[in-house]
GROMACS .gro file of C-alpha atoms in nm:
model
  236
    1MET     CA    1   0.000   0.000   0.000
    2ASN     CA    2   0.140   0.339  -0.094
    3VAL     CA    3   0.184   0.614   0.163
    4LYS     CA    4  -0.086   0.830   0.006
    5SER     CA    5  -0.345   0.558   0.064
    6ARG     CA    6  -0.208   0.448   0.398
    7ASP     CA    7  -0.173   0.775   0.589
    8PRO     CA    8  -0.544   0.875   0.595
    9LEU     CA    9  -0.635   0.526   0.718
   10LEU     CA   10  -0.361   0.538   0.981
   11LYS     CA   11  -0.485   0.876   1.102
   12LEU     CA   12  -0.837   0.738   1.129
   13THR     CA   13  -0.712   0.429   1.312
   14LYS     CA   14  -0.525   0.642   1.567
   15GLN     CA   15  -0.855   0.794   1.678
   16GLY     CA   16  -0.923   0.466   1.855
   17LEU     CA   17  -0.624   0.537   2.080
   18ASP     CA   18  -0.757   0.860   2.226
   19PRO     CA   19  -0.648   0.868   2.596
   20GLU     CA   20  -1.002   0.926   2.722
   21TRP     CA   21  -1.132   0.639   2.510
   22ILE     CA   22  -0.853   0.412   2.639
   23GLU     CA   23  -0.943   0.500   2.998
   24LEU     CA   24  -1.309   0.414   2.934
   25ASN     CA   25  -1.209   0.084   2.772
   26GLU     CA   26  -0.990  -0.010   3.066
   27LYS     CA   27  -1.266   0.065   3.314
   28GLY     CA   28  -1.523  -0.120   3.105
   29TYR     CA   29  -1.301  -0.427   3.086
   30LYS     CA   30  -1.230  -0.421   3.458
   31ASP     CA   31  -1.596  -0.378   3.552
   32HIS     CA   32  -1.771  -0.610   3.308
   33GLY     CA   33  -1.521  -0.742   3.056
   34ASP     CA   34  -1.595  -0.490   2.780
   35ILE     CA   35  -1.441  -0.636   2.466
   36GLY     CA   36  -1.351  -0.290   2.341
   37TYR     CA   37  -1.040  -0.322   2.555
   38LEU     CA   38  -0.923  -0.614   2.340
   39TRP     CA   39  -0.987  -0.418   2.023
   40GLN     CA   40  -0.775  -0.137   2.161
   41PHE     CA   41  -0.468  -0.364   2.149
   42ARG     CA   42  -0.551  -0.468   1.795
   43THR     CA   43  -0.563  -0.101   1.698
   44GLN     CA   44  -0.240  -0.036   1.885
   45ALA     CA   45  -0.071  -0.328   1.708
   46VAL     CA   46  -0.138  -0.178   1.367
   47VAL     CA   47  -0.055   0.180   1.464
   48LYS     CA   48   0.268   0.094   1.647
   49TYR     CA   49   0.385  -0.128   1.363
   50PHE     CA   50   0.351   0.148   1.104
   51GLU     CA   51   0.491   0.414   1.337
   52THR     CA   52   0.799   0.218   1.445
   53GLY     CA   53   0.849  -0.030   1.161
   54ARG     CA   54   0.907  -0.298   1.426
   55PRO     CA   55   0.729  -0.632   1.376
   56GLU     CA   56   0.757  -0.690   1.751
   57ALA     CA   57   0.528  -0.393   1.812
   58TYR     CA   58   0.259  -0.574   1.616
   59TRP     CA   59   0.329  -0.922   1.754
   60ASP     CA   60   0.330  -0.814   2.119
   61ASN     CA   61   0.001  -0.626   2.098
   62MET     CA   62  -0.176  -0.904   1.908
   63ARG     CA   63  -0.059  -1.150   2.169
   64ARG     CA   64  -0.232  -0.934   2.427
   65VAL     CA   65  -0.558  -0.971   2.233
   66GLY     CA   66  -0.536  -1.349   2.273
   67GLU     CA   67  -0.442  -1.329   2.639
   68LEU     CA   68  -0.735  -1.101   2.719
   69GLN     CA   69  -0.983  -1.319   2.527
   70ILE     CA   70  -0.865  -1.620   2.730
   71GLU     CA   71  -0.902  -1.412   3.046
   72LEU     CA   72  -1.262  -1.329   2.949
   73PHE     CA   73  -1.343  -1.700   2.934
   74LYS     CA   74  -1.189  -1.755   3.277
   75ARG     CA   75  -1.380  -1.464   3.428
   76PHE     CA   76  -1.706  -1.586   3.273
   77GLU     CA   77  -1.647  -1.937   3.409
   78ALA     CA   78  -1.574  -1.788   3.752
   79GLY     CA   79  -1.921  -1.633   3.754
   80GLU     CA   80  -1.834  -1.272   3.679
   81GLN     CA   81  -2.088  -1.057   3.495
   82ILE     CA   82  -1.930  -1.107   3.153
   83SER     CA   83  -2.156  -1.092   2.848
   84GLU     CA   84  -2.207  -1.441   2.707
   85SER     CA   85  -2.165  -1.293   2.359
   86TYR     CA   86  -1.796  -1.240   2.438
   87VAL     CA   87  -1.736  -1.612   2.494
   88GLU     CA   88  -1.937  -1.756   2.206
   89THR     CA   89  -1.840  -1.850   1.849
   90THR     CA   90  -1.720  -1.498   1.765
   91SER     CA   91  -1.435  -1.547   2.012
   92LEU     CA   92  -1.265  -1.770   1.755
   93SER     CA   93  -1.213  -1.468   1.531
   94GLU     CA   94  -1.032  -1.291   1.814
   95PHE     CA   95  -0.811  -1.595   1.863
   96ILE     CA   96  -0.721  -1.628   1.493
   97GLN     CA   97  -0.649  -1.257   1.478
   98SER     CA   98  -0.424  -1.281   1.782
   99LEU     CA   99  -0.235  -1.565   1.611
  100SER     CA  100  -0.143  -1.313   1.341
  101GLY     CA  101   0.112  -1.211   1.603
  102GLY     CA  102   0.256  -1.563   1.611
  103CYS     CA  103   0.162  -1.639   1.973
  104PHE     CA  104   0.133  -2.013   1.910
  105ASP     CA  105   0.205  -2.100   2.274
  106LEU     CA  106  -0.144  -1.971   2.357
  107ILE     CA  107  -0.313  -2.234   2.138
  108PRO     CA  108  -0.360  -2.493   2.419
  109GLU     CA  109  -0.547  -2.234   2.628
  110MET     CA  110  -0.746  -2.127   2.324
  111ASN     CA  111  -0.847  -2.489   2.271
  112ARG     CA  112  -0.959  -2.519   2.631
  113CYS     CA  113  -1.182  -2.217   2.587
  114LEU     CA  114  -1.325  -2.311   2.248
  115LYS     CA  115  -1.401  -2.667   2.354
  116LYS     CA  116  -1.693  -2.541   2.563
  117VAL     CA  117  -1.844  -2.317   2.295
  118LYS     CA  118  -2.169  -2.442   2.144
  119ALA     CA  119  -2.203  -2.397   1.769
  120ASP     CA  120  -2.502  -2.433   1.538
  121LYS     CA  121  -2.503  -2.744   1.322
  122THR     CA  122  -2.417  -2.560   1.002
  123LEU     CA  123  -2.155  -2.325   1.145
  124TYR     CA  124  -1.890  -2.523   0.963
  125LEU     CA  125  -1.618  -2.258   0.940
  126PHE     CA  126  -1.614  -2.231   1.318
  127LYS     CA  127  -1.609  -2.609   1.357
  128LEU     CA  128  -1.329  -2.648   1.103
  129LEU     CA  129  -1.106  -2.386   1.261
  130ARG     CA  130  -1.173  -2.511   1.613
  131GLY     CA  131  -1.092  -2.866   1.508
  132LEU     CA  132  -0.783  -2.751   1.321
  133LEU     CA  133  -0.642  -2.573   1.626
  134ALA     CA  134  -0.717  -2.878   1.843
  135ARG     CA  135  -0.550  -3.105   1.585
  136LYS     CA  136  -0.862  -3.319   1.551
  137ASP     CA  137  -0.975  -3.519   1.249
  138ILE     CA  138  -1.188  -3.273   1.053
  139SER     CA  139  -1.185  -3.453   0.717
  140SER     CA  140  -1.556  -3.539   0.731
  141GLU     CA  141  -1.640  -3.183   0.842
  142ILE     CA  142  -1.447  -3.050   0.542
  143ASP     CA  143  -1.666  -3.257   0.309
  144LEU     CA  144  -1.981  -3.131   0.479
  145ALA     CA  145  -1.858  -2.772   0.461
  146ARG     CA  146  -1.778  -2.801   0.090
  147THR     CA  147  -2.130  -2.923   0.022
  148TYR     CA  148  -2.295  -2.662   0.244
  149TYR     CA  149  -2.102  -2.363   0.109
  150ALA     CA  150  -2.103  -2.475  -0.257
  151ASN     CA  151  -2.373  -2.227  -0.359
  152LYS     CA  152  -2.297  -1.959  -0.103
  153LYS     CA  153  -2.058  -1.664  -0.084
  154LYS     CA  154  -1.717  -1.717  -0.239
  155TRP     CA  155  -1.546  -1.603   0.082
  156SER     CA  156  -1.685  -1.906   0.268
  157ILE     CA  157  -1.595  -2.139  -0.019
  158HIS     CA  158  -1.234  -2.019  -0.038
  159LEU     CA  159  -1.192  -2.008   0.340
  160THR     CA  160  -1.308  -2.370   0.358
  161GLU     CA  161  -1.040  -2.465   0.105
  162VAL     CA  162  -0.773  -2.267   0.290
  163ILE     CA  163  -0.859  -2.452   0.611
  164ALA     CA  164  -0.858  -2.784   0.424
  165ALA     CA  165  -0.511  -2.704   0.288
  166LEU     CA  166  -0.393  -2.629   0.641
  167TYR     CA  167  -0.537  -2.956   0.768
  168PHE     CA  168  -0.385  -3.169   0.491
  169ARG     CA  169  -0.061  -2.962   0.493
  170GLU     CA  170  -0.093  -2.881   0.122
  171THR     CA  171   0.126  -2.578   0.061
  172LYS     CA  172   0.037  -2.512  -0.303
  173ASN     CA  173  -0.336  -2.553  -0.240
  174PHE     CA  174  -0.307  -2.310   0.048
  175GLU     CA  175  -0.135  -2.050  -0.168
  176THR     CA  176  -0.385  -2.089  -0.454
  177ASN     CA  177  -0.695  -2.070  -0.237
  178PHE     CA  178  -0.551  -1.797  -0.016
  179GLN     CA  179  -0.498  -1.585  -0.326
  180GLN     CA  180  -0.864  -1.640  -0.418
  181LEU     CA  181  -0.971  -1.558  -0.062
  182MET     CA  182  -0.786  -1.228  -0.069
  183LYS     CA  183  -0.958  -1.123  -0.392
  184GLY     CA  184  -1.273  -1.086  -0.186
  185TYR     CA  185  -1.109  -0.932   0.120
  186LYS     CA  186  -1.170  -0.565   0.046
  187ALA     CA  187  -1.537  -0.624  -0.031
  188LYS     CA  188  -1.589  -0.828   0.287
  189TYR     CA  189  -1.420  -0.573   0.511
  190LYS     CA  190  -1.545  -0.263   0.330
  191TYR     CA  191  -1.750  -0.141   0.627
  192GLU     CA  192  -1.517  -0.266   0.901
  193VAL     CA  193  -1.277  -0.069   1.121
  194PRO     CA  194  -0.985   0.104   0.943
  195GLU     CA  195  -0.710  -0.119   1.085
  196TYR     CA  196  -0.846  -0.406   0.874
  197LYS     CA  197  -0.779  -0.190   0.569
  198LEU     CA  198  -0.415  -0.147   0.668
  199ILE     CA  199  -0.336  -0.508   0.760
  200ALA     CA  200  -0.541  -0.817   0.672
  201ILE     CA  201  -0.530  -0.939   1.031
  202PHE     CA  202  -0.748  -1.251   1.013
  203PRO     CA  203  -0.591  -1.380   0.689
  204LEU     CA  204  -0.245  -1.310   0.832
  205GLY     CA  205  -0.342  -1.535   1.124
  206LEU     CA  206  -0.404  -1.816   0.875
  207VAL     CA  207  -0.065  -1.759   0.712
  208GLN     CA  208   0.104  -1.772   1.052
  209LEU     CA  209  -0.073  -2.101   1.127
  210ALA     CA  210   0.056  -2.245   0.801
  211ARG     CA  211   0.413  -2.149   0.892
  212HIS     CA  212   0.357  -2.291   1.241
  213TYR     CA  213   0.251  -2.621   1.082
  214GLY     CA  214   0.575  -2.637   0.885
  215MET     CA  215   0.429  -2.519   0.554
  216ASP     CA  216   0.664  -2.291   0.362
  217VAL     CA  217   0.379  -2.087   0.218
  218GLN     CA  218   0.461  -1.775   0.019
  219VAL     CA  219   0.195  -1.505  -0.005
  220GLN     CA  220   0.213  -1.162  -0.163
  221HIS     CA  221  -0.050  -0.904  -0.081
  222GLU     CA  222  -0.034  -0.534  -0.004
  223LEU     CA  223  -0.218  -0.585   0.326
  224ILE     CA  224   0.017  -0.857   0.452
  225PRO     CA  225   0.359  -0.707   0.536
  226GLN     CA  226   0.626  -0.968   0.474
  227ASP     CA  227   0.824  -0.883   0.786
  228LEU     CA  228   0.527  -0.978   1.004
  229ILE     CA  229   0.526  -1.338   0.878
  230LYS     CA  230   0.694  -1.578   1.119
  231PRO     CA  231   0.961  -1.830   1.007
  232VAL     CA  232   0.854  -2.183   0.916
  233GLN     CA  233   0.854  -2.417   1.216
  234HIS     CA  234   0.973  -2.744   1.065
  235SER     CA  235   0.922  -2.938   1.387
  236GLN     CA  236   0.544  -2.910   1.363
   0.00000   0.00000   0.00000
């Protein structure tokens, strides 16, 4: 992304880091687990990365997103007045986004949290990603998802194939389907917060997972900075 396109988005993103807004988020999280506090770190990850040029600034803040989402589950289980909507299927998106920072050591705790989440029968993308993280056999679920999403939005079709490629450790299939997925990214996130228009956070989380699984995937996209991608972990 060129500077002319980036700077207005970065300026808009920084508005989410207004000191008064941060103070309100902190209080809201302390009092009743307001998820806006998590989103603050996501915003900070993007802003600090572009301001400093340091990948660590992004990785550290995205790790915090994952840690806080796990903490929300623990607080909910302890009986605190945490909205149930914060610990339902949407929590998986927060976890995948946090993995864009390469915090793979949090996956066991993520699995513990997600194991208790109830999902509708046809919420296949959630089931596939949850099973993938837990290293379960999801081959039959992949077949069901392919059938279910066959005549639906292309994003769901391509995401299913990306997850399948991760599961079967198929590097070329991942790259091909990821490229197709990203063709629909801007349309899908058109009305989302500005940080998603600076870095493709959720897709980057999928790339990081591939590298974590030992797949030497190569992706090129203006919203996925190459220096944020973690090295391949061949032991996985």
